[in-house]
PDB file of C-alpha atoms in Angstrom:
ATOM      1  CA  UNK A   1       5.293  34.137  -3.966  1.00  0.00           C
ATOM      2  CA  UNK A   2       8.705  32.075  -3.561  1.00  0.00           C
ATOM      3  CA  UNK A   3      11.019  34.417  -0.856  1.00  0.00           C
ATOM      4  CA  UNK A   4      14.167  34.305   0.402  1.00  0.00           C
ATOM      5  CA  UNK A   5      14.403  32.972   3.889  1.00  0.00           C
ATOM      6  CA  UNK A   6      17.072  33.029   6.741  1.00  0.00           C
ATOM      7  CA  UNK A   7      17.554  31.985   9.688  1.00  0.00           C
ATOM      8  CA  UNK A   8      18.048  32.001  12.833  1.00  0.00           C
ATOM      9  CA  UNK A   9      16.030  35.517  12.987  1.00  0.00           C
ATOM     10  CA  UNK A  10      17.873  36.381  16.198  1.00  0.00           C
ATOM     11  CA  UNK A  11      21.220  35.503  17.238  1.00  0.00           C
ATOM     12  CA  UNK A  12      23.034  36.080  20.697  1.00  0.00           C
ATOM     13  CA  UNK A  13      27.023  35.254  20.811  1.00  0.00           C
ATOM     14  CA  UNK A  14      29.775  35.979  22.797  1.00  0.00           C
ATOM     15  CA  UNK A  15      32.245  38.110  21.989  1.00  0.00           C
ATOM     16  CA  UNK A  16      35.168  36.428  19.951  1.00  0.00           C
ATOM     17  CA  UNK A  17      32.902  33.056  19.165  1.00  0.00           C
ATOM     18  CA  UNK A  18      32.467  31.938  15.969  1.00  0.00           C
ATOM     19  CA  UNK A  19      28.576  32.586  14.166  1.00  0.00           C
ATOM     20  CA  UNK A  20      27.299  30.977  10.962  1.00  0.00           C
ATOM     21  CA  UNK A  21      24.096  32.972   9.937  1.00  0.00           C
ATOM     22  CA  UNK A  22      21.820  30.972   6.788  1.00  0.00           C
ATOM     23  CA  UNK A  23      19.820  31.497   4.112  1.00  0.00           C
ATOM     24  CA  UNK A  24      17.584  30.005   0.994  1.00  0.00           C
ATOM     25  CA  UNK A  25      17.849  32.240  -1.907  1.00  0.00           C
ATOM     26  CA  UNK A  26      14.857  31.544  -3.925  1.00  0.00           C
ATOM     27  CA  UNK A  27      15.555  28.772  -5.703  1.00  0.00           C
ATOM     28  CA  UNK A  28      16.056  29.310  -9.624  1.00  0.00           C
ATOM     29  CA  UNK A  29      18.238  32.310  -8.388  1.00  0.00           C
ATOM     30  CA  UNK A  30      21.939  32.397  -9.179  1.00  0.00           C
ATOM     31  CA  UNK A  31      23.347  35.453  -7.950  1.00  0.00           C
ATOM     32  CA  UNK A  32      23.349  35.782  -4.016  1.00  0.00           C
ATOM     33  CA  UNK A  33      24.237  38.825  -1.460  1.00  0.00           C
ATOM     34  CA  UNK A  34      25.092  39.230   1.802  1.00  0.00           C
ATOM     35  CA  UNK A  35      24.364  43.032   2.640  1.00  0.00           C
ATOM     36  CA  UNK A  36      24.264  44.461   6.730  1.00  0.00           C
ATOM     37  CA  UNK A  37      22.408  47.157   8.749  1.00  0.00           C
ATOM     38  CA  UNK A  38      23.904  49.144  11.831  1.00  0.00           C
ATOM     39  CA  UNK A  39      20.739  49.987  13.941  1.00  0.00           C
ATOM     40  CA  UNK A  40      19.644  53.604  12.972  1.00  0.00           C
ATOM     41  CA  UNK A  41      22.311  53.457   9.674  1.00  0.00           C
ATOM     42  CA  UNK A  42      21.750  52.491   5.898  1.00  0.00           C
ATOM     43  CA  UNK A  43      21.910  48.641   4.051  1.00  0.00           C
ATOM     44  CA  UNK A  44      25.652  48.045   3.260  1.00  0.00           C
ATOM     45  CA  UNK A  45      26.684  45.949   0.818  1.00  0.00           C
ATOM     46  CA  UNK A  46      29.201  43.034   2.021  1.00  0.00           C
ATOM     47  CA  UNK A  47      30.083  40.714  -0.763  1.00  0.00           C
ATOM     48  CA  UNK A  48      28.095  39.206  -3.649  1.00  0.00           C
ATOM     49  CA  UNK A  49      28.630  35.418  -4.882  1.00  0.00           C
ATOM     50  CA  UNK A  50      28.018  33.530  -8.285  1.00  0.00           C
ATOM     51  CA  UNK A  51      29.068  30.133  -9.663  1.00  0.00           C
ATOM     52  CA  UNK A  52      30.728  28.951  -6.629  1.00  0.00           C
ATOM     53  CA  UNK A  53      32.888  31.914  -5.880  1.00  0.00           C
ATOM     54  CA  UNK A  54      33.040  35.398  -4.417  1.00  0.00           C
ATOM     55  CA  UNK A  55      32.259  37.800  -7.440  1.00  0.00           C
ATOM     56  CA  UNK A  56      33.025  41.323  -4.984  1.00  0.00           C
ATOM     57  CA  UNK A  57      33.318  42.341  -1.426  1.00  0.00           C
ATOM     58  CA  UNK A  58      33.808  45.281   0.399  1.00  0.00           C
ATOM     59  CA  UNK A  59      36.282  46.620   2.726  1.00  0.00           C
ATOM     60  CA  UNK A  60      34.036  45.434   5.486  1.00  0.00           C
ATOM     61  CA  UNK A  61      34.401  41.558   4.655  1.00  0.00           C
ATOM     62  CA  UNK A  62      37.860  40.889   5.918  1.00  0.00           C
ATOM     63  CA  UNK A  63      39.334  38.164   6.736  1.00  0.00           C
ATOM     64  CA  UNK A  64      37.132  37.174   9.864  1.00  0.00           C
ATOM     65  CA  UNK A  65      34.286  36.497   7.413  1.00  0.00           C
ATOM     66  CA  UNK A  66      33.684  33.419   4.738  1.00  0.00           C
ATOM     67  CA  UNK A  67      30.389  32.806   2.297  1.00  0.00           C
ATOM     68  CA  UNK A  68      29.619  29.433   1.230  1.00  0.00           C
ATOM     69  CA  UNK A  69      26.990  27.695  -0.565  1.00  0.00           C
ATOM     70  CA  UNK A  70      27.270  24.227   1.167  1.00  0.00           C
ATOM     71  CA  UNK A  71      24.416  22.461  -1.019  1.00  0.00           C
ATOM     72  CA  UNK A  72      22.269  23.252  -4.076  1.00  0.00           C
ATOM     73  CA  UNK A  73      20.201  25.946  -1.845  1.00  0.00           C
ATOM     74  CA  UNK A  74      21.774  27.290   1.405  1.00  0.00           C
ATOM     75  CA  UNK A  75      24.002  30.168   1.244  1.00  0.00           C
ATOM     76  CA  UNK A  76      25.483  30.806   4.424  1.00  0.00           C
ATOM     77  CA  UNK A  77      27.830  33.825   6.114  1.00  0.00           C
ATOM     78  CA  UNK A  78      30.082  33.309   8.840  1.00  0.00           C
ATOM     79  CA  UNK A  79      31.621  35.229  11.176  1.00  0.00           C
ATOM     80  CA  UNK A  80      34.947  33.558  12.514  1.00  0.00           C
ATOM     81  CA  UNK A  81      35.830  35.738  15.517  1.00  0.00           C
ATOM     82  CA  UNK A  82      33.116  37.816  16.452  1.00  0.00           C
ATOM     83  CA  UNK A  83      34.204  41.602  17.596  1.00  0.00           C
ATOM     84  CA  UNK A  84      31.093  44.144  19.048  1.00  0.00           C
ATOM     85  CA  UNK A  85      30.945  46.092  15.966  1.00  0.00           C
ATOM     86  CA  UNK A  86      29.786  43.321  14.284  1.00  0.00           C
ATOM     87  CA  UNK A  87      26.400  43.459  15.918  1.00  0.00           C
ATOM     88  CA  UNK A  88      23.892  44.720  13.327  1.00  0.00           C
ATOM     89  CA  UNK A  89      21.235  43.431  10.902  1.00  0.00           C
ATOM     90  CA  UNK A  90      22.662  40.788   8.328  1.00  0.00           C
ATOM     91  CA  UNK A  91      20.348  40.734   5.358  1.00  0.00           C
ATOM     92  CA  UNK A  92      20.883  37.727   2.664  1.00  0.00           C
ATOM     93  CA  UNK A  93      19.421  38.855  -0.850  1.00  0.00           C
ATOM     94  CA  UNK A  94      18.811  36.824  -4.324  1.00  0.00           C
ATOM     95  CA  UNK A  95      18.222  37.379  -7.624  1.00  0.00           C
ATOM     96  CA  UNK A  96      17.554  35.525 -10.710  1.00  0.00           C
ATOM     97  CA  UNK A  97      19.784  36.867 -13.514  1.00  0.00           C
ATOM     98  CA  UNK A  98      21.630  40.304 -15.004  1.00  0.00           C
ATOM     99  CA  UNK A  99      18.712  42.925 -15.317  1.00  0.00           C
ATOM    100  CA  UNK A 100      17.045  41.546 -12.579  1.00  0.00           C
ATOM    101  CA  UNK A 101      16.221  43.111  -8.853  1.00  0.00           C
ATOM    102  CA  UNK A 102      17.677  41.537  -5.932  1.00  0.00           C
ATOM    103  CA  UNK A 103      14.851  40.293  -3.404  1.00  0.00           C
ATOM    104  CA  UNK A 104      15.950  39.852   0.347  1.00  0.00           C
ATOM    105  CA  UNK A 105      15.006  38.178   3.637  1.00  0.00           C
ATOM    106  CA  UNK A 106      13.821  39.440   7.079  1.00  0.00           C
ATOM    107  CA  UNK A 107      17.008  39.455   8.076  1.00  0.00           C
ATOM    108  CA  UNK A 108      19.202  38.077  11.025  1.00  0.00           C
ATOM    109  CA  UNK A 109      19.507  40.208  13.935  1.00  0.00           C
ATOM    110  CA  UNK A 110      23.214  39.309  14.979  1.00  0.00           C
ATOM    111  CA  UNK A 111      23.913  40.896  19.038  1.00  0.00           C
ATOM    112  CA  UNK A 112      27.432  40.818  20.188  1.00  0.00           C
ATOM    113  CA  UNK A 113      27.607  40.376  23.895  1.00  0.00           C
TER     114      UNK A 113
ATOM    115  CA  UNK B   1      30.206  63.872  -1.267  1.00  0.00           C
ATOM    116  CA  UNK B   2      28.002  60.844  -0.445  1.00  0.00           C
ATOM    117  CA  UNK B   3      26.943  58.438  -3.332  1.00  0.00           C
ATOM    118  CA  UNK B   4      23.585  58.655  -2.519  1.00  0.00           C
ATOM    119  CA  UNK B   5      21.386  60.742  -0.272  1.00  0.00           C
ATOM    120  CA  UNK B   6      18.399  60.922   0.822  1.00  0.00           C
ATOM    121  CA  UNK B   7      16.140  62.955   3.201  1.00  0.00           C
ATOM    122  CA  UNK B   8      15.795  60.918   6.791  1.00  0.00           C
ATOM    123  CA  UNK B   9      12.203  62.413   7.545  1.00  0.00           C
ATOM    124  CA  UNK B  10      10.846  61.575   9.243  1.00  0.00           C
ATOM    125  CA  UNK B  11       7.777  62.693   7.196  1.00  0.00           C
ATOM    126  CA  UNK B  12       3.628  62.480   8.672  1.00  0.00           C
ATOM    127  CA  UNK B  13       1.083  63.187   6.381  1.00  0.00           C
ATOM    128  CA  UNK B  14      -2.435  62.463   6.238  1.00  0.00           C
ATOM    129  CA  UNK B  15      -4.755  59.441   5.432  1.00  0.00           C
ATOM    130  CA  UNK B  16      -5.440  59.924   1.488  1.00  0.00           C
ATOM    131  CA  UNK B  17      -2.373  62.291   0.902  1.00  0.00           C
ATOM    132  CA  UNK B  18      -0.279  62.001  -2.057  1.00  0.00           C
ATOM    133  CA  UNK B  19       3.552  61.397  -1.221  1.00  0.00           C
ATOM    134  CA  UNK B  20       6.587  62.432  -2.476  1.00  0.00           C
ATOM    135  CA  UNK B  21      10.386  60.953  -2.158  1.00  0.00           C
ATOM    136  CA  UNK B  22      13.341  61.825  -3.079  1.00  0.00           C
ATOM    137  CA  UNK B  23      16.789  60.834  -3.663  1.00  0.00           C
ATOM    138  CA  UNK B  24      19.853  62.324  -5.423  1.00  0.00           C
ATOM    139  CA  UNK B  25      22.904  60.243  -6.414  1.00  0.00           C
ATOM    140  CA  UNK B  26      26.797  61.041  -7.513  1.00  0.00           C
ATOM    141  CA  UNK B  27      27.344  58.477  -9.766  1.00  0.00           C
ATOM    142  CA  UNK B  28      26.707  58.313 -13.515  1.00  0.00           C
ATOM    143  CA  UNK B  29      27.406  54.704 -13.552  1.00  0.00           C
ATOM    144  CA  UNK B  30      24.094  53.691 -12.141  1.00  0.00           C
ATOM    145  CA  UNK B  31      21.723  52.283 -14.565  1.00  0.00           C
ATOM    146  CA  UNK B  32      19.080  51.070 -12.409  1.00  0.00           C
ATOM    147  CA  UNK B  33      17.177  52.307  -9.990  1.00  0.00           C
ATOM    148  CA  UNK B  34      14.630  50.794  -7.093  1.00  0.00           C
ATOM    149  CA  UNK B  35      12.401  51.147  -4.264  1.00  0.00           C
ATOM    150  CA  UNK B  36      12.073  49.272  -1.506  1.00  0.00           C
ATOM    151  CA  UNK B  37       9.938  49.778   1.648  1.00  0.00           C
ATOM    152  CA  UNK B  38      11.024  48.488   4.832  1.00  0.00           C
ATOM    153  CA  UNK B  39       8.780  47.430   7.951  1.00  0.00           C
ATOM    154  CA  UNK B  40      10.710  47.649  11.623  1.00  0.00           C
ATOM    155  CA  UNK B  41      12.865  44.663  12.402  1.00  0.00           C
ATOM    156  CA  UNK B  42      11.905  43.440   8.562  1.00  0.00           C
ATOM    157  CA  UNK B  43      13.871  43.291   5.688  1.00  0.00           C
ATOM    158  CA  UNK B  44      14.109  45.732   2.916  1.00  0.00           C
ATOM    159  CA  UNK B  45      10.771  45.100   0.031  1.00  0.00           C
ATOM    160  CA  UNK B  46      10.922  45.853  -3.544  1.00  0.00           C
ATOM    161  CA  UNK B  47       8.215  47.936  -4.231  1.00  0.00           C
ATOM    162  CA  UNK B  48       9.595  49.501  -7.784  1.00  0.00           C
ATOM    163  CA  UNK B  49      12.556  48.301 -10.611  1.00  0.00           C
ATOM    164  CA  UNK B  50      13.354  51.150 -13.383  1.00  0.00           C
ATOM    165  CA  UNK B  51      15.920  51.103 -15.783  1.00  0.00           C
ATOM    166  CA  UNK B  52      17.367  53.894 -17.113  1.00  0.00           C
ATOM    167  CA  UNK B  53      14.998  57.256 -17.137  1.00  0.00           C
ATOM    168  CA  UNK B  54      11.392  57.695 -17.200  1.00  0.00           C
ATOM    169  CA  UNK B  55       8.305  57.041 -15.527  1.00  0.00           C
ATOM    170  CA  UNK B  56       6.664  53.309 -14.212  1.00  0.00           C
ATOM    171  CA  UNK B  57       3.601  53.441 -12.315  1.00  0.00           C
ATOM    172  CA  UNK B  58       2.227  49.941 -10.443  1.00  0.00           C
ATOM    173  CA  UNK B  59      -1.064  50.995  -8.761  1.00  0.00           C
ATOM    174  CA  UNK B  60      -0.756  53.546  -6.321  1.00  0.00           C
ATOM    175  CA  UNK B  61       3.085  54.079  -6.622  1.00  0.00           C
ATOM    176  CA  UNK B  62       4.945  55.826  -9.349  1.00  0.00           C
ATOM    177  CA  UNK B  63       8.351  55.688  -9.635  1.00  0.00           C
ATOM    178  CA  UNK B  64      10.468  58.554 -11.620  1.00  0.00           C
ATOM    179  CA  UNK B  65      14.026  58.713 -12.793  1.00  0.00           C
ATOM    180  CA  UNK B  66      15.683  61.755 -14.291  1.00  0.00           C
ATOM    181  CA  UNK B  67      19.659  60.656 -15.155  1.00  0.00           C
ATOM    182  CA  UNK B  68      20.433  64.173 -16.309  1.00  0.00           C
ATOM    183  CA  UNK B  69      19.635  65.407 -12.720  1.00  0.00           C
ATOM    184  CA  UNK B  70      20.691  62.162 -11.152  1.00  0.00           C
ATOM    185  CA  UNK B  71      16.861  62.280  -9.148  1.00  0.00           C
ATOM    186  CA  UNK B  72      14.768  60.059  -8.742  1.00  0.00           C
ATOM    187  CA  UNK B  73      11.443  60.045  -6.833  1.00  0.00           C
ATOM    188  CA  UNK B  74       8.681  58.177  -5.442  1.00  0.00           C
ATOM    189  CA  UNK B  75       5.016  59.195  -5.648  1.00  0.00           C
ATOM    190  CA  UNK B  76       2.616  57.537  -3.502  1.00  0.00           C
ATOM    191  CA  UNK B  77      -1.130  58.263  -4.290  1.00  0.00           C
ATOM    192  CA  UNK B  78      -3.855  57.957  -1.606  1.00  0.00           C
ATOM    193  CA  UNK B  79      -1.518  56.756   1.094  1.00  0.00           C
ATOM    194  CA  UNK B  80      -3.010  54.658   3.769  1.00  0.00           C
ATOM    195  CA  UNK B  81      -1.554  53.515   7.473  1.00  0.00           C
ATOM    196  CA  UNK B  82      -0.299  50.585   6.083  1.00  0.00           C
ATOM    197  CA  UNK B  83       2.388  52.621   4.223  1.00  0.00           C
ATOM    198  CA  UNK B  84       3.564  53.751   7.503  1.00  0.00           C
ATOM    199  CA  UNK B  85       7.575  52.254   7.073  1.00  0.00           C
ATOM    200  CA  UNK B  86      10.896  53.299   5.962  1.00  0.00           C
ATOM    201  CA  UNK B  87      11.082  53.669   2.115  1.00  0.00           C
ATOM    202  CA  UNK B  88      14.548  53.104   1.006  1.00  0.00           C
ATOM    203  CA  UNK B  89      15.711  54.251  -2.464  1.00  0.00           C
ATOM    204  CA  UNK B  90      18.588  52.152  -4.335  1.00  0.00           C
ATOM    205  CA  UNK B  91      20.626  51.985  -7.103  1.00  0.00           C
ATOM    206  CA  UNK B  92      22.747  49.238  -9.189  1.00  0.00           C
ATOM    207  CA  UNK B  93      24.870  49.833 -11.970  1.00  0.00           C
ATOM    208  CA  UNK B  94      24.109  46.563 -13.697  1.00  0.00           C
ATOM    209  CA  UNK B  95      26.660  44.636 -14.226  1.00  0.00           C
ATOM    210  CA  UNK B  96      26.262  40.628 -13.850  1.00  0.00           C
ATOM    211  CA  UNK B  97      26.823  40.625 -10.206  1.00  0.00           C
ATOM    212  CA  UNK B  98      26.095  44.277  -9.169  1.00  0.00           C
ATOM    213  CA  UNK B  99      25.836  45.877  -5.791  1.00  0.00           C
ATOM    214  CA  UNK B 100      22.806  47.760  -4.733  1.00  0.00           C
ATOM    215  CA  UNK B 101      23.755  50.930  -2.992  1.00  0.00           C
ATOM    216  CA  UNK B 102      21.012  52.284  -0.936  1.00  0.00           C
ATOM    217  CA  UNK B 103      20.241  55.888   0.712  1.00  0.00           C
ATOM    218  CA  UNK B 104      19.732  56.480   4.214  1.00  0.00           C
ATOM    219  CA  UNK B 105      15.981  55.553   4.184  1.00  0.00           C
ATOM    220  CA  UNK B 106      13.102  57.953   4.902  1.00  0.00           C
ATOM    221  CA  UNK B 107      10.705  57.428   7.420  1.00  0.00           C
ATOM    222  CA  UNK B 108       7.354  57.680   6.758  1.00  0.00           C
ATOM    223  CA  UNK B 109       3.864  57.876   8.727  1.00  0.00           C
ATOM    224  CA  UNK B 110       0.529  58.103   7.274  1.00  0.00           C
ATOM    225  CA  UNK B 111      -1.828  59.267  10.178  1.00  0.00           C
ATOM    226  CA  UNK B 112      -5.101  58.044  10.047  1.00  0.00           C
TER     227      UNK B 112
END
């Protein structure tokens, strides 16, 4: 069954550095999500993309963070100046069309030294 | 009051016990309504997809949504170990480009 994948599954970064975490939707999706975990807290949403532009965000994706889907099928989130808080389970998500579920990855683990 | 809650657990029942979950929600707006289960260090599964109210069942899970209430629930029949995991209950209001908004997550451990 196709699956969304991202990579890398773990990544370490200094404080104030600059992080670029990736997926692959699956690929006859068109609607892609970048959503994050807290340890121990519930799957926020952070900003949702269609047709080559950010469709919504939330207050959480300021100005430190950027989507872009480089190519016909990476979708990537980055992270321009790291800050502690930012450490947390980043979770990209696909789905095909309206009406349909959203299907997500395993996840990057993003730590924040 | 929070847009959607949900009972942490965690919860431990039995080998062959039937399951229930629960979640309650604020907002009127949401049309559709999911399940996913999530594995430690794993990302979030889709287990069930309703729209609207009613019932779906897909083998051992049955998925319920009652709007007037703003409930919805999750029935597991004979649970094994392997549903040991945190079952996270979500909600969309289904526009093009929708949001999910998921609960807390409850955790769940079927003993053998």
């Amino acid at each position: 069954e196709p699956e969304v994948t991202q990579t890398p599954s773990h990544q370490v970064t200094q404080m104030g550095q600059e992080v670029i975490l990736r997926c692959v939707p699956i690929s006859n999706h068109l609607y892609f999500y970048w959503y994050r975990q807290i340890l121990g807290q519930k799957v926020e949403f952070l900003v949702s993309f269609y047709n080559n532009e950010i469709s919504e965000k939330s207050e959480i994706f300021d100005d430190q963070f950027s989507v872009e889907r480089p190519d016909g099928s990476n979708f990537t989130l980055k992270i321009r100046s790291t800050k502690l808080e930012d450490s947390a389970m980043y979770f990209c998500a696909s789905k095909q069309r309206q009406g349909q579920p959203q299907h997500f990855g395993d996840g990057t683990r993003l730590s924040i030294l | 009051q929070k847009e959607v809650e949900q009972d942490p657990g965690p919860l431990s029942v039995p080998e062959g016990a039937i399951v229930s979950l629960n979640c309650t929600y604020s907002n009127s707006a949401f049309q559709y309504f999911m399940w996913y289960r999530q594995y430690s260090r794993k990302g979030p599964e889709l287990l069930m997809y309703t729209y609207s109210s009613g019932n779906k069942e897909d083998g051992r899970f049955t998925a319920q949504v009652d709007k007037s209430s703003k409930y919805i629930s999750l029935f597991i029949r004979d649970s094994q170990p392997s549903d040991s995991a945190t079952y996270l209950c979500a909600m969309s209001a289904g526009t093009s480009y929708d949001k999910v908004i998921f609960g807390p997550g409850t955790s769940l451990s079927v003993i053998p």
